[in-house]
PDB file of C-alpha atoms and ligand atoms in Angstrom:
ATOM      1  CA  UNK A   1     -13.886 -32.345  30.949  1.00 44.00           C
ATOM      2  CA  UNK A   2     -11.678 -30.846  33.475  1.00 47.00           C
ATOM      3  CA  UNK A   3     -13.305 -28.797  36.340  1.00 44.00           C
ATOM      4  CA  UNK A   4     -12.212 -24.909  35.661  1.00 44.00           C
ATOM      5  CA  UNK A   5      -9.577 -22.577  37.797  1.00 42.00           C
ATOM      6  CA  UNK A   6     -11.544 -20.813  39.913  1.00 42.00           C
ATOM      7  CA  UNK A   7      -9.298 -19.433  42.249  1.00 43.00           C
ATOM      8  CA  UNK A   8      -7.256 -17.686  39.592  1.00 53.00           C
ATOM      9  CA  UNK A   9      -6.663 -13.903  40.065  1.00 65.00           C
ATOM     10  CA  UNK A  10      -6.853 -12.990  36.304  1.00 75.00           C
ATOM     11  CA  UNK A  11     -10.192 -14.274  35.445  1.00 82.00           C
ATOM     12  CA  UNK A  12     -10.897 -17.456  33.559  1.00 87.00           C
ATOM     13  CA  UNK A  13     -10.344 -18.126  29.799  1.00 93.00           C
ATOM     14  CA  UNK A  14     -12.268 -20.374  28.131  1.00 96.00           C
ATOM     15  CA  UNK A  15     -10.330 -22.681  24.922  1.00 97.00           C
ATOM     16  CA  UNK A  16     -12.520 -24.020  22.776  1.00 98.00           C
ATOM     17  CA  UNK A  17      -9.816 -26.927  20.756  1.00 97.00           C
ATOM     18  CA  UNK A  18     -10.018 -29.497  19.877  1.00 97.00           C
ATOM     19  CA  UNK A  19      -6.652 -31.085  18.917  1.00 96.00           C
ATOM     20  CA  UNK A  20      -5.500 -31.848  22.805  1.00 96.00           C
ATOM     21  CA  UNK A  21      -2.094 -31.198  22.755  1.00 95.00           C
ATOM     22  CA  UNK A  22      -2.187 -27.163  21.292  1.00 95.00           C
ATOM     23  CA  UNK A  23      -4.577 -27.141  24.174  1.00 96.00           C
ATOM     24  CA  UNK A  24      -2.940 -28.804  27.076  1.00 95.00           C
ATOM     25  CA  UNK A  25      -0.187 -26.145  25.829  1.00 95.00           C
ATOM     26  CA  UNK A  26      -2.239 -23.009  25.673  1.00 95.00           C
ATOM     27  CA  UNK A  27      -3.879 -23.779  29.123  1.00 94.00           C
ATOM     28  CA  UNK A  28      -0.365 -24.221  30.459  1.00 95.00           C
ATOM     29  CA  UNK A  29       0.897 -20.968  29.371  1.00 94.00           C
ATOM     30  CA  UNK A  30      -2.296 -19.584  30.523  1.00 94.00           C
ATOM     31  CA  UNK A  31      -2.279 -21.046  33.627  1.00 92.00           C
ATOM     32  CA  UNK A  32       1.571 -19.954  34.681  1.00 92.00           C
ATOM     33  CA  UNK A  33       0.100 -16.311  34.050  1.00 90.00           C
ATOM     34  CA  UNK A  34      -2.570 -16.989  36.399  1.00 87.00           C
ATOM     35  CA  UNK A  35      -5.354 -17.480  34.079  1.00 89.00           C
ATOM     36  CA  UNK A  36      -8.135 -19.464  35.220  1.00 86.00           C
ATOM     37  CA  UNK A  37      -8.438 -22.184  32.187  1.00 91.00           C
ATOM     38  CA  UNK A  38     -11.347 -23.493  31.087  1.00 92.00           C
ATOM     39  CA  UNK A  39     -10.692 -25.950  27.370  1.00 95.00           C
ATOM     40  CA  UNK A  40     -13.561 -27.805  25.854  1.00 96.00           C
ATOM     41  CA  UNK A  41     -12.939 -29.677  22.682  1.00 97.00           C
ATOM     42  CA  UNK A  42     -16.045 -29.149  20.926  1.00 96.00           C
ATOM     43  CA  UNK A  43     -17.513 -26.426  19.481  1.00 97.00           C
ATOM     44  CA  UNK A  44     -21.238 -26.831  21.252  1.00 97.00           C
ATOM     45  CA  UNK A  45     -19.637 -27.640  24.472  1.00 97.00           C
ATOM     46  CA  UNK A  46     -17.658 -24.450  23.906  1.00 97.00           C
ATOM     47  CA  UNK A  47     -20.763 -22.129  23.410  1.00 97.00           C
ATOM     48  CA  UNK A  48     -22.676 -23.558  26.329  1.00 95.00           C
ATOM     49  CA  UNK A  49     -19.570 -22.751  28.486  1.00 93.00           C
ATOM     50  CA  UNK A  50     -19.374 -19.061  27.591  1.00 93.00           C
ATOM     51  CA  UNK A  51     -22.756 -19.017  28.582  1.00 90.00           C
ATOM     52  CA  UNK A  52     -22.353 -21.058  31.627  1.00 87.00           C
ATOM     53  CA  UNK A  53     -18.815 -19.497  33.121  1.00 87.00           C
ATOM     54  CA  UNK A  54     -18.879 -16.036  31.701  1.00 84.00           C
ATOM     55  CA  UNK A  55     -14.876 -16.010  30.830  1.00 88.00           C
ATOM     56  CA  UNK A  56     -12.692 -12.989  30.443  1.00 89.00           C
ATOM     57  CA  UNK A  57     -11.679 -13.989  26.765  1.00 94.00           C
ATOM     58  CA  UNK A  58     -12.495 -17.023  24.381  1.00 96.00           C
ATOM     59  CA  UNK A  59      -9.684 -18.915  22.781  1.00 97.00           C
ATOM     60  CA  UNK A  60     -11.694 -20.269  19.458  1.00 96.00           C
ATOM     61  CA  UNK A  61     -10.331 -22.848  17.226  1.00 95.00           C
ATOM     62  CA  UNK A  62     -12.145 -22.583  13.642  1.00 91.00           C
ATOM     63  CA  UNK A  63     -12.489 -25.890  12.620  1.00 91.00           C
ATOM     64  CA  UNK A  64     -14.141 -27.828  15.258  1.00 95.00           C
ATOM     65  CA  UNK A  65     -16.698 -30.994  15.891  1.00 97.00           C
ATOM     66  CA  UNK A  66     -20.556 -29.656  16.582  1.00 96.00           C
ATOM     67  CA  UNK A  67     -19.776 -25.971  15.869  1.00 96.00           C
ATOM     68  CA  UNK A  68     -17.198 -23.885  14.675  1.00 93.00           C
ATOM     69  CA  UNK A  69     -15.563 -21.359  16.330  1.00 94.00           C
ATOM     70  CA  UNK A  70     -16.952 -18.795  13.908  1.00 91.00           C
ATOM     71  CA  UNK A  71     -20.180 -19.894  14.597  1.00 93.00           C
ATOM     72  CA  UNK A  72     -20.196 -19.991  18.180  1.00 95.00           C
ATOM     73  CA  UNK A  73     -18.215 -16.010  18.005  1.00 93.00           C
ATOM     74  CA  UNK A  74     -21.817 -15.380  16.180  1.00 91.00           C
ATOM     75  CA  UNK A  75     -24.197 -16.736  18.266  1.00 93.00           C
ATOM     76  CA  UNK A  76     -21.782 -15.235  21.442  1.00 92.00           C
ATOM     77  CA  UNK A  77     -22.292 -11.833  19.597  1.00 85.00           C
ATOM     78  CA  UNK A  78     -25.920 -12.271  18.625  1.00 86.00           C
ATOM     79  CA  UNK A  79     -26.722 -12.721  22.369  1.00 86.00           C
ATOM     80  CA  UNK A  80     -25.149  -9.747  23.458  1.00 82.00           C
ATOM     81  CA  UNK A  81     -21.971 -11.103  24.571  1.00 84.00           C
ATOM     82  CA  UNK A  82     -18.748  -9.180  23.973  1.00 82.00           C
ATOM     83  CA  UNK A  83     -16.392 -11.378  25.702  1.00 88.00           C
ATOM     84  CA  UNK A  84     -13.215 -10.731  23.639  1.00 90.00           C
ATOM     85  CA  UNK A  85     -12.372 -13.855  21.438  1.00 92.00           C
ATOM     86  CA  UNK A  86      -9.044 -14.758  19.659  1.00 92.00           C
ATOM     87  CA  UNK A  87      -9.493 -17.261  16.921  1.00 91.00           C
ATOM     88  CA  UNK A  88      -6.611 -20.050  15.830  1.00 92.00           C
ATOM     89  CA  UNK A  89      -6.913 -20.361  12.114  1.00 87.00           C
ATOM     90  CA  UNK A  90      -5.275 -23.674  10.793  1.00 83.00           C
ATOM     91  CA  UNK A  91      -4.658 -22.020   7.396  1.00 74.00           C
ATOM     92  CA  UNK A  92      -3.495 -18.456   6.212  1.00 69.00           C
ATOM     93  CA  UNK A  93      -6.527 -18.492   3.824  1.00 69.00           C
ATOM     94  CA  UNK A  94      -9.094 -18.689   6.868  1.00 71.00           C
ATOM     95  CA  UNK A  95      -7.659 -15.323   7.580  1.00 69.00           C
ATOM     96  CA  UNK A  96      -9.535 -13.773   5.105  1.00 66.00           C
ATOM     97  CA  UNK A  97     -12.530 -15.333   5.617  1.00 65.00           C
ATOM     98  CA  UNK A  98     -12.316 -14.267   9.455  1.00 66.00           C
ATOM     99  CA  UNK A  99     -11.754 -11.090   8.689  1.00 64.00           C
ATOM    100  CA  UNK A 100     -14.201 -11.008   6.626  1.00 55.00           C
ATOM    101  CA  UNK A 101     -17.357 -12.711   8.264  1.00 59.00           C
ATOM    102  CA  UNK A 102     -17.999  -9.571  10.602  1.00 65.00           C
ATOM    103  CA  UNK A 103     -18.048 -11.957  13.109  1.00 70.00           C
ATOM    104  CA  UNK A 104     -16.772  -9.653  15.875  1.00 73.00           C
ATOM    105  CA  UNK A 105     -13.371 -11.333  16.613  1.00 81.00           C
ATOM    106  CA  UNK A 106     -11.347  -9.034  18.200  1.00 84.00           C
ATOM    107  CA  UNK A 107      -8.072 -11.214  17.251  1.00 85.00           C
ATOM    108  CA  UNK A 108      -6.293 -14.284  15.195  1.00 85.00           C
ATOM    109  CA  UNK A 109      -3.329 -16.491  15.595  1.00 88.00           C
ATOM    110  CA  UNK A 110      -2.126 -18.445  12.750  1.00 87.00           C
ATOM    111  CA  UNK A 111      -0.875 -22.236  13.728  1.00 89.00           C
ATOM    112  CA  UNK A 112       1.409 -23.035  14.631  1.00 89.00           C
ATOM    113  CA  UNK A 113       1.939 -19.688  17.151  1.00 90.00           C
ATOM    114  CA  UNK A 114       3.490 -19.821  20.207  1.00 91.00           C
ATOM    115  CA  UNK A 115       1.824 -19.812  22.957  1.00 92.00           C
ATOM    116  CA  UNK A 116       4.002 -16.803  24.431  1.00 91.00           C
ATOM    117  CA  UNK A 117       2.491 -14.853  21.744  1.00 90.00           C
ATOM    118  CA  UNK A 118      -1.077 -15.761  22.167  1.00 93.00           C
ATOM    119  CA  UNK A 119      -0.795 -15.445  25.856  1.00 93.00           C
ATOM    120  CA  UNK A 120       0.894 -11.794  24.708  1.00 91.00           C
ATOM    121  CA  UNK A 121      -2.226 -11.405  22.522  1.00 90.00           C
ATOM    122  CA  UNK A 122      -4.861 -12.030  25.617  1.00 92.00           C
ATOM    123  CA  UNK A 123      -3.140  -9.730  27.962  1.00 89.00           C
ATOM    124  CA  UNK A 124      -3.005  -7.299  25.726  1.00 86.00           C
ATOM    125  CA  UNK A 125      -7.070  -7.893  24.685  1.00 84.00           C
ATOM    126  CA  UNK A 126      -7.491  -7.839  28.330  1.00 86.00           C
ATOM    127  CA  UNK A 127      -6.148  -4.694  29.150  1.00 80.00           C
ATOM    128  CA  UNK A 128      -7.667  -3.144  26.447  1.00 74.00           C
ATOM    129  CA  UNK A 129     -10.934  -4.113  27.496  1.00 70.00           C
ATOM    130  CA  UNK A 130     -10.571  -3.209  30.801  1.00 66.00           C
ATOM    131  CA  UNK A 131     -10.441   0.299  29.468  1.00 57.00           C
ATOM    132  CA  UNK A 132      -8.395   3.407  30.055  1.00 53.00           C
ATOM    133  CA  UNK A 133      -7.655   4.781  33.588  1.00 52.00           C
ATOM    134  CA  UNK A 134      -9.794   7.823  32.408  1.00 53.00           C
ATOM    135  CA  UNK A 135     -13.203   6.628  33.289  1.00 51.00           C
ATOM    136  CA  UNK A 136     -15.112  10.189  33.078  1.00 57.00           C
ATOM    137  CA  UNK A 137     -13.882  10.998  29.797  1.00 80.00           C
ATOM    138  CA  UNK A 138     -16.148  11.526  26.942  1.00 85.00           C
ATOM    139  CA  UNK A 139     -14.433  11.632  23.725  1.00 86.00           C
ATOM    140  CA  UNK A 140     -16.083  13.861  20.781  1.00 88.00           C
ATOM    141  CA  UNK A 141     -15.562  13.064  17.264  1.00 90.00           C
ATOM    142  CA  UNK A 142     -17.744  15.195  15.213  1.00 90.00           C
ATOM    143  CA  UNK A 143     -21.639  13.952  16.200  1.00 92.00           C
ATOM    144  CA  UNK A 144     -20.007  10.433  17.845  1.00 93.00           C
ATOM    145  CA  UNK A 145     -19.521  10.714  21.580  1.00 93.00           C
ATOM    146  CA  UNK A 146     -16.907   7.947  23.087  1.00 93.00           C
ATOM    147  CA  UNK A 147     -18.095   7.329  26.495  1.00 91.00           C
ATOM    148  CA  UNK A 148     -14.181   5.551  27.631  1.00 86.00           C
ATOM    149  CA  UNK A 149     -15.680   4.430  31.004  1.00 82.00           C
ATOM    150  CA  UNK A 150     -18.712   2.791  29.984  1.00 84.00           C
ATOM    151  CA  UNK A 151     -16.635   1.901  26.549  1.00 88.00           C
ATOM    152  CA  UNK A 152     -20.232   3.093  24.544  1.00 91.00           C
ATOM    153  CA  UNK A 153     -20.419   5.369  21.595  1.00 94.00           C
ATOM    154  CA  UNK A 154     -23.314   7.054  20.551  1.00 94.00           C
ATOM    155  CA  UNK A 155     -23.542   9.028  17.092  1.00 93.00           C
ATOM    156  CA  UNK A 156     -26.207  11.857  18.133  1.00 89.00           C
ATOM    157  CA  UNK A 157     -29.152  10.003  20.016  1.00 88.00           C
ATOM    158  CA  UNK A 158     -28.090   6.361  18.130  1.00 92.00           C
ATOM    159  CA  UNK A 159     -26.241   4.051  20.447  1.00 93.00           C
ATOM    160  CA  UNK A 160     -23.308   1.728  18.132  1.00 94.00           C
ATOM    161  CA  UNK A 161     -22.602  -1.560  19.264  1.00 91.00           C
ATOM    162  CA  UNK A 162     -18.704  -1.843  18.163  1.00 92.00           C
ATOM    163  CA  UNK A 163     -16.583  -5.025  19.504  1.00 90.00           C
ATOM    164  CA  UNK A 164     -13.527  -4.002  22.111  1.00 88.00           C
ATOM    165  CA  UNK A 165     -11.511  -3.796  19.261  1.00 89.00           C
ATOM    166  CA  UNK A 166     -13.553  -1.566  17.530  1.00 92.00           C
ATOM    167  CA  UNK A 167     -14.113   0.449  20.040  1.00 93.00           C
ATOM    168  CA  UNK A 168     -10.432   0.885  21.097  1.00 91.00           C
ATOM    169  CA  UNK A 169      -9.089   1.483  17.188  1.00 93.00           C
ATOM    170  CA  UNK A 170     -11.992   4.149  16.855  1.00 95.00           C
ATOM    171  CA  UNK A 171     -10.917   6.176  20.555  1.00 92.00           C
ATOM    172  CA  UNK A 172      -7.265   5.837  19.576  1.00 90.00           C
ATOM    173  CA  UNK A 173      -8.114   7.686  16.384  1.00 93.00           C
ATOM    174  CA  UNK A 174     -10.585   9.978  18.358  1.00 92.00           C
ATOM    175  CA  UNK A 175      -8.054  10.788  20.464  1.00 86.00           C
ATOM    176  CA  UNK A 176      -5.915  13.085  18.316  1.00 85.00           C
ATOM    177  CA  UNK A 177      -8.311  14.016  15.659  1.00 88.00           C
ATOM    178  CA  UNK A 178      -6.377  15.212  11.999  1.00 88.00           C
ATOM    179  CA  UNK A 179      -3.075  13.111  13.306  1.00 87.00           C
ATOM    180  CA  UNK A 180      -2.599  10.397  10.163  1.00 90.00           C
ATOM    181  CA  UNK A 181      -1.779   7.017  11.947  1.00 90.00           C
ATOM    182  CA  UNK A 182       0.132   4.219  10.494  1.00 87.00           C
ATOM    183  CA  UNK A 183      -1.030   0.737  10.072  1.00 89.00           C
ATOM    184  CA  UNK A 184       1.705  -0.183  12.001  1.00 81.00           C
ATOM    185  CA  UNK A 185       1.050   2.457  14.899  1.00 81.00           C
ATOM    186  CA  UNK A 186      -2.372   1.277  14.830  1.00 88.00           C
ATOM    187  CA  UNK A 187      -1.430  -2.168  15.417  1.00 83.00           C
ATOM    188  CA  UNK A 188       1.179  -1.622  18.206  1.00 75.00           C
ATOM    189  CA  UNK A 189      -1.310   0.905  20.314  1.00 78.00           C
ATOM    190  CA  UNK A 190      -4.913  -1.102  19.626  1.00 83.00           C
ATOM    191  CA  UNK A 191      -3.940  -4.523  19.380  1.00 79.00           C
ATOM    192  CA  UNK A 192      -0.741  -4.618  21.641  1.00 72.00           C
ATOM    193  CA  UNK A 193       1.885  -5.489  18.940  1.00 66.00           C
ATOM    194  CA  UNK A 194       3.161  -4.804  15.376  1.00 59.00           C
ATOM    195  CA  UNK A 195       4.132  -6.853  12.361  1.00 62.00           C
ATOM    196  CA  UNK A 196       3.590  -5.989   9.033  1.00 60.00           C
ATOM    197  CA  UNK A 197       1.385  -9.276   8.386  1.00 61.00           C
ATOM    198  CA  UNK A 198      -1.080  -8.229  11.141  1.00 70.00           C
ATOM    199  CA  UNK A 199      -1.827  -4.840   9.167  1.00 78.00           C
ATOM    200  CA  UNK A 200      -4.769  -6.491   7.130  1.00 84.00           C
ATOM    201  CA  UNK A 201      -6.448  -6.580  10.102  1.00 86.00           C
ATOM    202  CA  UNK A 202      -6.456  -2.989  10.748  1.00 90.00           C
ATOM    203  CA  UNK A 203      -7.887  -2.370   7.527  1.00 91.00           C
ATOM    204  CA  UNK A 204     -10.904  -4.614   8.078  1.00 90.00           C
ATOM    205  CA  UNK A 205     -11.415  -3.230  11.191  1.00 92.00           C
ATOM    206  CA  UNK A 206     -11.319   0.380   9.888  1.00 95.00           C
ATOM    207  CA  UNK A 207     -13.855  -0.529   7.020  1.00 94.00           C
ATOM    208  CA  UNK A 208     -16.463  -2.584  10.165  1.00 93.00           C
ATOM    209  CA  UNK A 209     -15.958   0.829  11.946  1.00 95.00           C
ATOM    210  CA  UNK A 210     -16.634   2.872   9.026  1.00 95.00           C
ATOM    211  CA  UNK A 211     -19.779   0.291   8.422  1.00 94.00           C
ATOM    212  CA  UNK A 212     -21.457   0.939  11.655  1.00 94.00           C
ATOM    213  CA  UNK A 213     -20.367   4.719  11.779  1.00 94.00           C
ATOM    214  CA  UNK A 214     -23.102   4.970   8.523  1.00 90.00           C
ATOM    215  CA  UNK A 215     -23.801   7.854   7.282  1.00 88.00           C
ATOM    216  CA  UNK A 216     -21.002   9.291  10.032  1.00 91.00           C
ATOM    217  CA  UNK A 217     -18.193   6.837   7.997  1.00 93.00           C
ATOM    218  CA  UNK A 218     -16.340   9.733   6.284  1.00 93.00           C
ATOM    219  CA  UNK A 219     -15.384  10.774   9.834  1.00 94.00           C
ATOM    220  CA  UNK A 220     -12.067   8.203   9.273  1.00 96.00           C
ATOM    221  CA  UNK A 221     -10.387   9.003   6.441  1.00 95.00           C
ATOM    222  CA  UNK A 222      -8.018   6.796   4.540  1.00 95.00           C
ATOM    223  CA  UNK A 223      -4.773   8.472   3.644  1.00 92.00           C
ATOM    224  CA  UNK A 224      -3.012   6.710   0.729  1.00 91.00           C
ATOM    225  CA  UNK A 225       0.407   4.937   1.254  1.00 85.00           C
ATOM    226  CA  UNK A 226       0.177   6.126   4.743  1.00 87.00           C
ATOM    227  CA  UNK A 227      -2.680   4.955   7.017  1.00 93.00           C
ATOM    228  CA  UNK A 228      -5.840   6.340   8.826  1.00 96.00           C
ATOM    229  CA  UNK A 229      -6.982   9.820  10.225  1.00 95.00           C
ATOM    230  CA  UNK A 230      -9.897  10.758  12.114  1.00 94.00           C
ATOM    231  CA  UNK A 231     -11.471  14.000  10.511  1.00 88.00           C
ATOM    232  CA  UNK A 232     -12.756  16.513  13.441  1.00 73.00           C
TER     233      UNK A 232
HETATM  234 CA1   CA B 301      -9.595 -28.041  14.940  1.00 83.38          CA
END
């Protein structure tokens, strides 16, 4: 195990891989951006060191020897910890299983990426979760309040506990209540980027936002053949 950056001035990310090379390469890219990089190259190595280092965001491989990486994104969420984590699928059809776990995964690569695009994909996690410039702001959606400095959302007296991704897709659409986003437009202004095969992953997100909304779900509507609207 190599000792962590600790010096770095964008905050450490943890890779949890085990085929060496993919992460020798992502901790390279990582490291030119002036990540702080932590890799382990199992999984229960991995979930000890979110606990142990506290990283900015969690690189997760799925397949993986001791744990996988969905496994340690659920214990990571189960304890309260809402690190943001991008998961490397080996397979397109792990996709759908990601997706649809729940697991609170804000994002996926499929291999083989490149590791421009990942490190695109953790900036652009990052910056998202370090929340708009508009700390004061409280949102209001019908009975949900968005809190966007303390990133919390309460529907009447209930606090939610949505991922950063969640959070960030349900503001966006808060934010200009009756306007009908795109998947596309979704993509580009919650995740950071836009390709048609990423739009899935809106939807999923929309219907684990609608899921903890309960009985407030109706408040995003879907609009057929064009994309998602927030009803005031
Ligand atoms: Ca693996």
């Amino acid at each position: 195990m190599m000792a962590p950056v600790t010096d770095a001035s964008k905050g450490l990310v943890l890779i949890v891989e085990d085929e060496r090379p993919i992460a020798d390469l992502v901790r390279l890219y990582l490291s030119r951006e002036g990540f702080g990089v932590q890799v382990e190259h199992d999984g229960v190595a991995g979930l000890a060191a979110t606990r142990r280092l506290r990283p900015v965001a969690c690189i997760l491989d799925i397949a993986l020897p001791g744990m996988d990486g969905t496994e340690i994104c659920r214990r990571m969420r189960a304890d309260g910890d809402w690190t943001p984590v991008i998961f490397l699928t080996a397979r397109d059809d792990e996709v759908d299983r990601i997706l649809g776990l729940e697991l609170g995964g804000d994002d996926y690569v499929t291999k083989p990426f490149s590791p421009r695009e990942l490190v695109t994909r953790v900036k652009a996690l990052l910056r998202r979760a370090a929340g708009p410039p508009e700390t004061d702001r409280v949102r209001q959606l019908g009975p949900l309040a968005l809190d966007l400095g303390r990133r919390t959302v309460t529907l009447g007296a209930l606090p939610l506990t949505l991922t950063a991704t969640e959070f960030d897709l349900l503001a966006h659409l808060a934010g200009r209540p009756g306007r009908v986003f795109t998947r596309e437009e979704l993509l580009a202004a919650v995740w950071g980027y836009a390709s048609h095969a990423g739009t899935r992953t809106v939807d999923v997100h929309v219907a684990q936002v609608r899921a903890k909304l309960g009985a407030a779900a109706g408040l995003i509507r879907t609009v057929r053949g064009v994309g998602y609207t927030a009803d005031a």
